[in-house]
XYZ file of N, CA and C in Angstrom:
510
model
N 166.857 199.215 -79.386
C 165.784 199.438 -78.791
C 165.339 198.755 -77.041
N 166.127 197.533 -77.176
C 166.124 196.808 -76.136
C 167.259 197.276 -75.561
N 166.697 197.435 -73.684
C 167.955 196.997 -72.720
C 168.681 195.691 -73.047
N 170.071 195.465 -72.698
C 171.358 194.742 -72.933
C 171.936 194.645 -71.675
N 172.039 193.540 -71.428
C 173.076 193.325 -70.254
C 174.582 192.429 -71.139
N 175.950 192.368 -71.097
C 177.091 192.191 -71.614
C 177.542 191.062 -69.941
N 177.810 190.486 -69.889
C 177.703 189.659 -69.135
C 179.192 189.200 -69.142
N 180.200 188.731 -68.672
C 181.213 188.329 -69.932
C 181.310 187.355 -68.327
N 181.832 186.025 -68.790
C 182.338 184.729 -68.025
C 183.420 184.002 -68.119
N 184.133 184.490 -69.213
C 184.950 183.907 -70.068
C 186.676 183.935 -68.598
N 187.169 182.591 -68.700
C 188.236 182.490 -67.897
C 189.262 184.549 -67.397
N 189.779 184.793 -68.949
C 190.277 186.282 -68.867
C 189.529 186.641 -69.931
N 188.856 187.940 -68.904
C 187.627 188.981 -69.378
C 188.348 189.381 -71.212
N 187.703 189.383 -71.995
C 187.815 189.967 -73.261
C 186.479 191.019 -73.099
N 185.877 191.691 -72.252
C 185.562 192.921 -72.337
C 185.597 193.746 -72.316
N 187.445 194.178 -72.173
C 187.508 195.357 -72.983
C 188.202 195.816 -74.158
N 188.031 194.771 -74.781
C 187.943 194.004 -76.655
C 186.785 195.414 -77.014
N 185.578 195.211 -76.265
C 184.517 195.735 -76.692
C 183.859 197.059 -76.085
N 184.472 197.112 -75.275
C 183.840 198.710 -74.426
C 184.942 199.136 -74.266
N 184.750 201.045 -73.863
C 186.184 201.535 -73.088
C 186.194 200.778 -71.706
N 187.318 200.367 -71.843
C 187.201 200.049 -69.965
C 188.826 200.320 -69.646
N 188.950 201.637 -68.909
C 190.022 202.712 -68.581
C 190.396 201.863 -67.186
N 191.397 200.738 -67.584
C 190.694 199.574 -65.633
C 192.166 200.902 -65.032
N 192.488 201.462 -65.020
C 193.360 202.871 -64.223
C 192.648 202.968 -63.817
N 191.371 203.749 -64.349
C 191.032 205.446 -63.612
C 189.715 204.822 -63.467
N 189.014 203.708 -63.615
C 187.581 202.842 -62.696
C 187.570 203.122 -61.361
N 186.417 202.641 -61.184
C 185.572 202.678 -60.005
C 186.172 201.614 -59.602
N 186.614 200.760 -58.191
C 187.351 199.859 -58.035
C 185.654 198.176 -57.924
N 185.247 199.130 -57.725
C 183.606 198.105 -57.863
C 183.757 197.120 -59.791
N 183.248 196.013 -59.178
C 183.421 195.518 -60.932
C 183.207 193.926 -60.602
N 183.071 193.126 -61.193
C 182.758 192.197 -61.445
C 183.194 190.427 -60.194
N 183.814 191.359 -59.138
C 184.461 190.912 -58.566
C 183.718 191.115 -57.398
N 183.094 192.023 -57.027
C 181.688 192.168 -56.310
C 180.675 191.351 -55.983
N 180.530 190.907 -57.981
C 179.278 190.582 -58.160
C 180.021 189.275 -58.392
N 180.652 188.492 -58.073
C 181.249 187.603 -57.592
C 180.798 186.774 -56.639
N 180.829 187.401 -55.543
C 180.792 187.329 -53.971
C 179.228 187.711 -53.869
N 178.424 189.063 -53.953
C 177.576 188.876 -53.657
C 176.606 187.382 -54.202
N 176.957 187.162 -55.270
C 176.078 185.618 -55.445
C 176.476 184.483 -54.976
N 178.250 184.165 -54.803
C 178.363 183.081 -53.462
C 177.607 183.547 -52.510
N 176.853 184.291 -52.251
C 175.746 185.165 -50.859
C 175.263 184.654 -51.167
N 174.682 184.898 -51.326
C 172.808 184.039 -52.335
C 172.774 186.242 -52.183
N 173.344 186.950 -52.134
C 172.735 188.093 -51.479
C 171.387 188.613 -51.825
N 170.405 189.217 -51.568
C 169.371 189.565 -51.958
C 169.256 190.613 -52.594
N 170.363 191.765 -53.231
C 170.355 192.703 -53.380
C 171.573 192.632 -54.284
N 171.796 191.807 -55.290
C 172.143 191.374 -56.010
C 172.387 192.401 -57.463
N 171.195 192.304 -57.561
C 170.386 193.412 -58.816
C 171.008 194.446 -58.418
N 170.858 195.059 -57.214
C 170.980 197.148 -56.770
C 172.132 197.069 -57.059
N 173.847 195.810 -56.539
C 174.595 195.754 -56.802
C 174.723 196.093 -58.312
N 174.851 195.354 -59.046
C 174.532 195.412 -60.044
C 174.553 196.950 -60.968
N 173.168 197.524 -61.157
C 172.901 198.493 -61.471
C 173.661 199.948 -60.422
N 174.282 199.413 -59.522
C 175.230 200.772 -58.648
C 176.669 200.697 -59.722
N 177.094 199.254 -60.252
C 178.166 199.350 -60.795
C 178.540 199.475 -62.161
N 177.425 198.844 -62.573
C 177.153 198.634 -64.371
C 177.244 199.946 -65.187
N 178.595 200.036 -66.457
C 178.677 200.622 -66.756
C 177.722 201.121 -68.397
N 177.799 201.968 -69.060
C 176.562 201.880 -70.369
C 177.615 202.304 -71.299
N 177.525 201.710 -72.554
C 178.365 201.924 -73.713
C 177.700 203.106 -74.566
N 178.337 204.142 -74.412
C 177.135 205.358 -75.039
C 176.730 205.169 -76.836
N 177.457 204.082 -77.050
C 177.372 204.228 -78.836
C 176.727 203.222 -78.363
N 175.974 201.956 -77.904
C 175.383 200.896 -78.462
C 174.213 201.023 -77.071
N 174.581 201.076 -75.751
C 173.754 201.569 -75.162
C 173.397 200.487 -74.620
N 174.788 199.466 -74.362
C 174.441 198.262 -73.737
C 175.709 198.196 -72.629
N 174.431 197.754 -71.394
C 175.589 198.025 -70.414
C 176.110 196.227 -69.684
N 177.319 196.756 -69.246
C 178.654 195.943 -68.954
C 179.159 196.314 -67.650
N 179.827 195.417 -67.186
C 180.420 195.209 -65.729
C 181.991 195.234 -66.133
N 183.169 195.641 -65.372
C 184.651 196.050 -65.903
C 185.038 194.621 -65.535
N 185.879 193.513 -65.266
C 186.250 192.464 -65.733
C 186.474 191.815 -64.125
N 186.721 191.329 -63.263
C 187.072 190.896 -61.751
C 188.534 191.007 -61.333
N 188.733 191.199 -60.249
C 189.833 191.837 -60.193
C 191.289 190.558 -60.005
N 190.459 189.615 -60.529
C 191.197 188.513 -60.806
C 190.615 187.404 -61.652
N 190.774 186.449 -62.528
C 190.724 185.639 -63.639
C 189.741 184.441 -62.459
N 190.377 184.563 -61.473
C 190.120 183.141 -60.623
C 188.851 182.741 -59.623
N 188.527 183.803 -59.454
C 187.428 183.945 -59.106
C 186.167 183.719 -59.817
N 186.261 184.355 -61.117
C 185.107 183.541 -62.227
C 185.470 182.131 -62.304
N 186.455 181.890 -62.279
C 186.947 180.249 -62.434
C 186.589 179.358 -61.196
N 186.269 180.200 -59.974
C 185.954 179.475 -58.653
C 184.441 179.333 -58.666
N 183.920 179.805 -59.204
C 182.143 179.517 -59.271
C 181.754 179.151 -58.983
N 181.079 178.431 -58.723
C 179.828 177.586 -58.724
C 178.927 177.222 -59.692
N 178.194 176.261 -60.128
C 176.889 176.288 -61.373
C 175.612 176.993 -60.284
N 175.408 176.804 -59.403
C 174.825 177.275 -58.142
C 174.922 178.819 -58.020
N 176.069 179.426 -58.014
C 176.217 180.553 -58.341
C 175.893 181.171 -59.760
N 176.383 180.570 -60.331
C 175.902 181.499 -61.498
C 174.559 181.623 -61.922
N 173.259 180.514 -61.504
C 172.347 179.910 -61.576
C 171.681 181.259 -60.811
N 172.594 181.472 -59.962
C 171.621 182.895 -59.007
C 171.495 184.192 -58.984
N 172.647 184.391 -59.965
C 173.143 185.292 -60.616
C 172.360 185.609 -61.991
N 172.074 184.715 -63.176
C 170.932 185.256 -64.154
C 169.515 185.016 -63.476
N 169.647 184.043 -62.718
C 167.830 183.783 -62.260
C 167.669 185.597 -61.435
N 168.543 185.896 -60.964
C 168.146 187.596 -59.928
C 168.007 188.395 -61.253
N 168.597 188.338 -62.312
C 168.801 189.509 -63.463
C 167.795 189.322 -64.257
N 166.894 187.703 -64.208
C 166.194 187.872 -65.075
C 165.544 188.162 -64.560
N 164.873 188.032 -63.313
C 163.562 188.200 -62.088
C 163.511 189.650 -62.393
N 164.241 190.765 -62.874
C 164.101 191.886 -62.145
C 163.463 192.146 -63.686
N 163.311 191.434 -64.557
C 162.814 192.107 -65.699
C 163.050 193.657 -66.715
N 164.586 193.750 -66.051
C 164.935 195.084 -66.652
C 165.459 194.978 -67.873
N 166.265 193.971 -67.809
C 166.850 193.534 -69.705
C 166.242 192.506 -70.520
N 166.340 193.413 -71.635
C 165.500 192.644 -72.498
C 165.883 190.928 -72.781
N 167.584 191.488 -73.310
C 167.895 189.788 -73.206
C 170.054 190.330 -72.375
N 169.865 189.110 -72.364
C 171.203 188.761 -71.856
C 172.937 188.950 -72.181
N 173.945 188.722 -72.365
C 174.408 188.028 -73.317
C 175.836 187.674 -72.801
N 175.994 186.266 -72.011
C 176.564 185.434 -71.388
C 177.799 185.362 -72.012
N 178.883 186.200 -71.955
C 180.079 185.542 -73.064
C 180.899 184.972 -72.757
N 181.234 183.274 -72.853
C 181.514 182.253 -72.159
C 182.858 181.701 -73.077
N 183.892 181.203 -71.947
C 184.928 180.598 -73.132
C 184.793 179.638 -74.283
N 185.274 178.976 -74.704
C 184.927 177.635 -75.501
C 185.322 176.601 -74.590
N 184.892 176.154 -73.440
C 184.992 175.326 -73.149
C 184.116 174.817 -72.376
N 183.925 173.381 -71.484
C 182.615 172.958 -70.991
C 182.782 172.669 -69.880
N 183.553 173.632 -69.366
C 183.184 173.314 -67.309
C 181.991 173.665 -67.434
N 182.570 172.895 -65.551
C 180.751 173.066 -65.246
C 179.852 174.622 -65.238
N 180.161 176.150 -64.933
C 180.251 177.511 -65.203
C 179.406 177.125 -66.241
N 180.035 176.932 -67.676
C 179.113 177.349 -68.998
C 178.133 176.581 -68.595
N 178.385 175.335 -68.629
C 176.921 174.634 -68.942
C 175.546 175.119 -67.824
N 176.130 175.296 -66.630
C 174.884 176.058 -65.779
C 174.624 176.963 -66.803
N 175.737 177.884 -67.147
C 174.331 179.165 -68.041
C 173.817 178.758 -69.045
N 174.503 177.754 -69.547
C 173.886 177.468 -70.785
C 171.877 176.457 -70.083
N 172.479 175.279 -69.396
C 171.580 175.199 -69.270
C 169.960 176.579 -68.562
N 170.874 178.114 -68.383
C 169.695 178.635 -67.770
C 169.026 179.799 -69.485
N 170.270 179.564 -70.003
C 169.774 180.133 -71.408
C 168.714 179.768 -71.982
N 168.405 181.060 -72.614
C 167.008 180.711 -74.089
C 167.911 180.050 -75.258
N 168.700 181.061 -75.554
C 169.836 180.339 -76.951
C 171.550 179.808 -76.362
N 171.813 179.442 -76.832
C 173.309 179.110 -77.083
C 174.102 179.795 -78.422
N 174.708 180.764 -79.152
C 175.206 180.942 -80.239
C 176.540 180.545 -80.260
N 176.671 179.652 -81.016
C 178.043 179.187 -81.445
C 178.474 180.306 -82.723
N 179.390 180.986 -82.518
C 179.429 181.880 -83.842
C 180.908 180.441 -84.239
N 180.906 180.276 -85.809
C 181.917 179.966 -86.842
C 182.220 180.513 -87.771
N 183.760 180.077 -87.769
C 184.291 180.759 -88.245
C 185.034 179.689 -89.247
N 184.445 180.430 -90.589
C 184.985 179.132 -91.715
C 186.574 178.735 -91.250
N 186.523 177.759 -91.354
C 187.920 176.541 -90.911
C 187.837 175.860 -90.354
N 188.729 175.103 -90.430
C 189.047 173.353 -90.002
C 189.001 173.225 -88.307
N 189.788 174.397 -87.804
C 189.475 174.288 -86.443
C 188.611 174.812 -86.139
N 188.065 175.494 -86.027
C 186.605 175.999 -85.739
C 185.656 174.671 -86.240
N 185.764 174.460 -87.611
C 184.569 173.131 -87.471
C 184.603 171.944 -86.703
N 186.306 171.769 -86.478
C 186.165 170.541 -85.255
C 185.666 170.715 -83.818
N 186.048 172.040 -83.519
C 185.613 172.205 -82.268
C 183.989 172.640 -82.149
N 183.705 172.852 -83.355
C 181.460 172.766 -83.209
C 181.718 170.884 -83.100
N 182.287 170.611 -84.192
C 181.301 169.380 -83.928
C 181.669 168.401 -82.738
N 183.274 168.333 -82.310
C 182.895 168.209 -80.866
C 182.762 169.021 -79.890
N 181.983 170.898 -79.726
C 180.909 170.411 -78.411
C 179.374 169.885 -79.052
N 179.283 169.967 -80.192
C 177.770 169.219 -80.776
C 177.704 167.809 -79.998
N 178.961 167.380 -79.940
C 178.819 165.389 -79.515
C 178.953 165.546 -78.255
N 180.211 166.652 -77.055
C 179.440 166.767 -75.909
C 178.731 167.022 -75.855
N 178.016 168.057 -75.809
C 176.543 168.050 -75.433
C 175.527 167.080 -75.926
N 175.520 166.224 -77.156
C 175.215 164.662 -76.633
C 174.799 164.107 -75.862
N 176.350 164.186 -75.271
C 176.983 163.309 -74.408
C 176.528 163.270 -72.842
N 176.419 164.889 -72.826
C 175.663 165.700 -71.402
C 174.259 165.105 -71.344
N 173.509 164.965 -72.350
C 171.948 165.110 -72.596
C 171.893 163.917 -72.024
N 172.363 162.667 -73.165
C 172.593 161.450 -72.046
C 172.585 161.116 -70.556
N 174.062 161.395 -69.899
C 174.500 161.594 -68.848
C 173.107 162.345 -67.893
N 172.326 163.296 -68.056
C 171.591 164.689 -67.534
C 170.896 165.026 -67.546
N 169.842 164.487 -68.978
C 168.665 164.601 -69.431
C 168.228 165.553 -69.683
N 169.633 166.513 -70.119
C 169.082 167.896 -70.543
C 169.277 168.083 -71.721
N 168.566 168.747 -72.482
C 168.969 169.140 -74.236
C 169.309 170.071 -74.611
N 170.307 170.153 -74.694
C 170.963 171.613 -74.560
C 171.272 172.326 -76.045
N 171.458 170.718 -76.831
C 171.917 171.196 -78.524
C 170.412 171.386 -79.275
N 169.414 171.326 -78.476
C 167.732 171.930 -78.903
C 168.353 173.663 -78.812
N 169.386 174.250 -78.383
C 168.734 175.870 -78.181
C 169.983 176.506 -78.986
N 170.618 176.031 -79.884
C 171.671 175.994 -80.562
C 170.996 176.573 -81.855
N 171.948 177.870 -81.552
C 171.835 178.715 -82.838
C 173.541 179.016 -83.574
N 173.912 178.420 -84.601
C 174.641 178.547 -85.059
C 175.099 179.698 -86.556
N 176.282 180.676 -85.851
C 176.052 182.473 -86.458
C 177.672 182.121 -87.625
N 177.511 182.175 -88.598
C 179.221 182.212 -89.261
C 179.249 183.681 -89.179
N 180.966 183.728 -88.693
C 181.391 184.928 -88.626
C 182.470 184.936 -90.084
N 182.858 185.980 -90.170
C 184.008 186.024 -91.888
C 183.067 185.359 -93.122
N 181.854 185.729 -93.255
C 181.644 184.729 -94.312
C 182.413 185.017 -95.258
N 182.771 184.170 -96.074
C 183.264 184.212 -97.495
C 182.967 183.074 -98.174
N 182.042 183.978 -99.651
C 181.802 183.006 -100.434
C 182.760 182.118 -101.559
N 183.552 182.481 -101.531
C 185.155 181.633 -102.201
C 185.479 180.597 -101.270
N 184.781 180.316 -100.474
C 185.129 179.428 -98.979
C 184.411 177.719 -99.585
N 185.266 176.827 -99.787
C 183.973 175.822 -100.602
C 183.907 174.940 -99.349
N 183.538 175.230 -98.424
C 183.489 174.230 -97.157
C 181.438 174.107 -96.993
N 181.528 172.803 -95.784
C 179.947 172.880 -95.857
C 180.134 173.429 -94.432
N 178.748 174.168 -94.199
C 178.517 174.204 -93.052
C 178.364 173.830 -92.228
Protein backbone atom coordinates (compact mmCIF):
# COMPACT_ATOMS: atom_id res chain seq x y z
CA UNK A 1 0.00 0.00 0.00
CA UNK A 2 3.02 2.31 0.13
CA UNK A 3 3.86 4.59 -2.76
CA UNK A 4 7.28 3.55 -4.02
CA UNK A 5 9.62 4.97 -6.64
CA UNK A 6 12.36 2.85 -8.16
CA UNK A 7 15.20 5.07 -9.33
CA UNK A 8 17.91 3.27 -11.27
CA UNK A 9 21.29 5.01 -10.96
CA UNK A 10 23.43 2.15 -12.25
CA UNK A 11 25.96 2.77 -14.98
CA UNK A 12 24.09 0.32 -17.18
CA UNK A 13 20.42 0.30 -16.21
CA UNK A 14 18.79 -2.98 -15.19
CA UNK A 15 15.29 -1.44 -15.13
CA UNK A 16 14.08 -3.61 -18.04
CA UNK A 17 14.91 -6.69 -15.93
CA UNK A 18 12.32 -5.72 -13.32
CA UNK A 19 9.63 -3.87 -15.25
CA UNK A 20 8.04 -4.08 -18.67
CA UNK A 21 10.06 -1.65 -20.71
CA UNK A 22 9.46 -1.86 -24.42
CA UNK A 23 12.25 0.56 -25.24
CA UNK A 24 11.24 0.64 -28.90
CA UNK A 25 7.63 1.67 -28.34
CA UNK A 26 7.82 3.82 -25.21
CA UNK A 27 7.72 7.62 -25.32
CA UNK A 28 11.06 9.39 -25.73
CA UNK A 29 10.82 10.88 -22.23
CA UNK A 30 13.12 8.90 -20.02
CA UNK A 31 15.69 9.36 -17.27
CA UNK A 32 17.77 11.56 -19.62
CA UNK A 33 15.18 14.31 -19.20
CA UNK A 34 15.40 14.01 -15.40
CA UNK A 35 19.21 14.10 -15.46
CA UNK A 36 19.14 17.31 -17.50
CA UNK A 37 16.56 18.85 -15.13
CA UNK A 38 18.72 17.94 -12.11
CA UNK A 39 21.79 19.47 -13.75
CA UNK A 40 19.84 22.69 -14.35
CA UNK A 41 18.38 22.62 -10.81
CA UNK A 42 14.98 22.83 -12.50
CA UNK A 43 12.25 23.76 -10.04
CA UNK A 44 9.78 21.64 -12.02
CA UNK A 45 11.85 18.49 -11.62
CA UNK A 46 9.18 16.65 -9.67
CA UNK A 47 6.49 17.57 -12.21
CA UNK A 48 8.74 16.16 -14.95
CA UNK A 49 9.12 12.90 -13.02
CA UNK A 50 5.38 12.63 -12.51
CA UNK A 51 4.75 13.36 -16.17
CA UNK A 52 6.95 10.57 -17.46
CA UNK A 53 6.91 7.91 -14.75
CA UNK A 54 5.51 4.50 -15.51
CA UNK A 55 3.71 2.32 -12.99
CA UNK A 56 4.21 -1.42 -12.65
CA UNK A 57 0.70 -2.86 -12.81
CA UNK A 58 1.49 -5.82 -10.56
CA UNK A 59 3.35 -4.14 -7.69
CA UNK A 60 2.30 -0.50 -8.13
CA UNK A 61 5.93 0.65 -8.19
CA UNK A 62 6.67 3.85 -10.08
CA UNK A 63 9.77 3.90 -12.29
CA UNK A 64 11.42 5.73 -15.17
CA UNK A 65 12.73 4.41 -18.44
CA UNK A 66 16.52 4.16 -18.71
CA UNK A 67 18.43 7.17 -20.11
CA UNK A 68 19.45 7.43 -23.75
CA UNK A 69 23.06 6.73 -22.74
CA UNK A 70 24.71 5.34 -19.62
CA UNK A 71 27.29 8.12 -19.96
CA UNK A 72 24.63 10.60 -18.80
CA UNK A 73 24.37 8.84 -15.43
CA UNK A 74 28.16 8.63 -15.18
CA UNK A 75 28.44 12.38 -15.66
CA UNK A 76 26.05 13.30 -12.85
CA UNK A 77 27.80 15.27 -10.12
CA UNK A 78 27.17 14.62 -6.41
CA UNK A 79 25.27 17.90 -5.97
CA UNK A 80 23.00 17.00 -8.92
CA UNK A 81 22.25 13.60 -7.42
CA UNK A 82 21.52 15.17 -4.04
CA UNK A 83 19.28 17.78 -5.67
CA UNK A 84 17.32 15.05 -7.44
CA UNK A 85 16.83 13.01 -4.27
CA UNK A 86 15.93 16.03 -2.13
CA UNK A 87 13.37 17.26 -4.63
CA UNK A 88 11.71 13.85 -4.71
CA UNK A 89 11.74 13.67 -0.90
CA UNK A 90 10.43 17.21 -0.39
CA UNK A 91 7.25 16.46 -2.31
CA UNK A 92 6.26 13.88 0.29
CA UNK A 93 4.49 11.94 -2.45
CA UNK A 94 6.53 8.76 -2.13
CA UNK A 95 6.72 6.74 1.05
CA UNK A 96 9.93 5.09 -0.11
CA UNK A 97 12.45 5.65 -2.88
CA UNK A 98 14.69 2.77 -3.92
CA UNK A 99 17.88 4.01 -5.54
CA UNK A 100 19.49 1.08 -7.33
CA UNK A 101 23.27 1.50 -7.55
CA UNK A 102 26.02 -0.46 -9.19
CA UNK A 103 28.62 -1.98 -6.91
CA UNK A 104 31.17 0.78 -6.86
CA UNK A 105 32.06 3.57 -4.52
CA UNK A 106 31.87 6.21 -7.24
CA UNK A 107 31.21 9.75 -6.02
CA UNK A 108 27.61 9.63 -7.27
CA UNK A 109 26.97 6.46 -5.26
CA UNK A 110 28.47 8.02 -2.14
CA UNK A 111 26.20 11.04 -2.66
CA UNK A 112 23.17 8.75 -2.84
CA UNK A 113 24.26 6.91 0.29
CA UNK A 114 24.73 10.17 2.17
CA UNK A 115 21.15 11.18 1.32
CA UNK A 116 19.72 7.75 2.16
CA UNK A 117 18.10 6.62 5.39
CA UNK A 118 19.27 3.04 4.82
CA UNK A 119 21.84 1.36 2.61
CA UNK A 120 20.73 -2.14 1.75
CA UNK A 121 23.58 -4.46 0.87
CA UNK A 122 22.47 -7.58 -0.94
CA UNK A 123 24.70 -10.54 -0.13
CA UNK A 124 24.56 -13.73 -2.16
CA UNK A 125 26.44 -16.36 -0.13
CA UNK A 126 29.75 -17.04 -1.79
CA UNK A 127 33.37 -16.06 -1.57
CA UNK A 128 33.20 -13.23 -4.13
CA UNK A 129 30.16 -11.57 -2.58
CA UNK A 130 31.69 -11.94 0.89
CA UNK A 131 34.93 -10.30 -0.23
CA UNK A 132 33.06 -7.41 -1.83
CA UNK A 133 30.97 -6.85 1.32
CA UNK A 134 34.11 -6.84 3.49
CA UNK A 135 35.87 -4.47 1.09
CA UNK A 136 32.81 -2.22 0.94
CA UNK A 137 32.60 -2.02 4.72
CA UNK A 138 36.33 -1.26 4.97
CA UNK A 139 36.07 1.52 2.38
CA UNK A 140 33.14 3.09 4.21
CA UNK A 141 35.35 3.16 7.32
CA UNK A 142 38.02 5.03 5.38
CA UNK A 143 35.35 7.40 4.03
CA UNK A 144 34.20 8.06 7.58
CA UNK A 145 37.72 8.95 8.70
CA UNK A 146 38.33 11.20 5.68
CA UNK A 147 34.94 12.91 5.37
CA UNK A 148 33.43 12.52 8.83
CA UNK A 149 30.34 10.82 7.40
CA UNK A 150 29.31 7.51 9.00
CA UNK A 151 27.61 5.49 6.29
CA UNK A 152 28.31 2.21 8.08
CA UNK A 153 25.55 2.93 10.60
CA UNK A 154 23.02 2.94 7.75
CA UNK A 155 23.92 -0.54 6.49
CA UNK A 156 21.29 -3.26 6.35
CA UNK A 157 22.50 -6.66 5.15
CA UNK A 158 20.01 -8.71 3.13
CA UNK A 159 20.92 -12.29 2.28
CA UNK A 160 19.71 -13.32 -1.16
CA UNK A 161 19.41 -16.97 -2.19
CA UNK A 162 20.25 -18.25 1.27
CA UNK A 163 20.71 -22.00 1.50
CA UNK A 164 21.00 -23.67 4.90
CA UNK A 165 23.52 -26.13 3.48
CA UNK A 166 26.06 -23.35 2.97
CA UNK A 167 28.40 -23.55 5.98
CA UNK A 168 29.48 -19.92 5.68
CA UNK A 169 29.28 -17.37 8.46
CA UNK A 170 27.58 -14.27 7.23
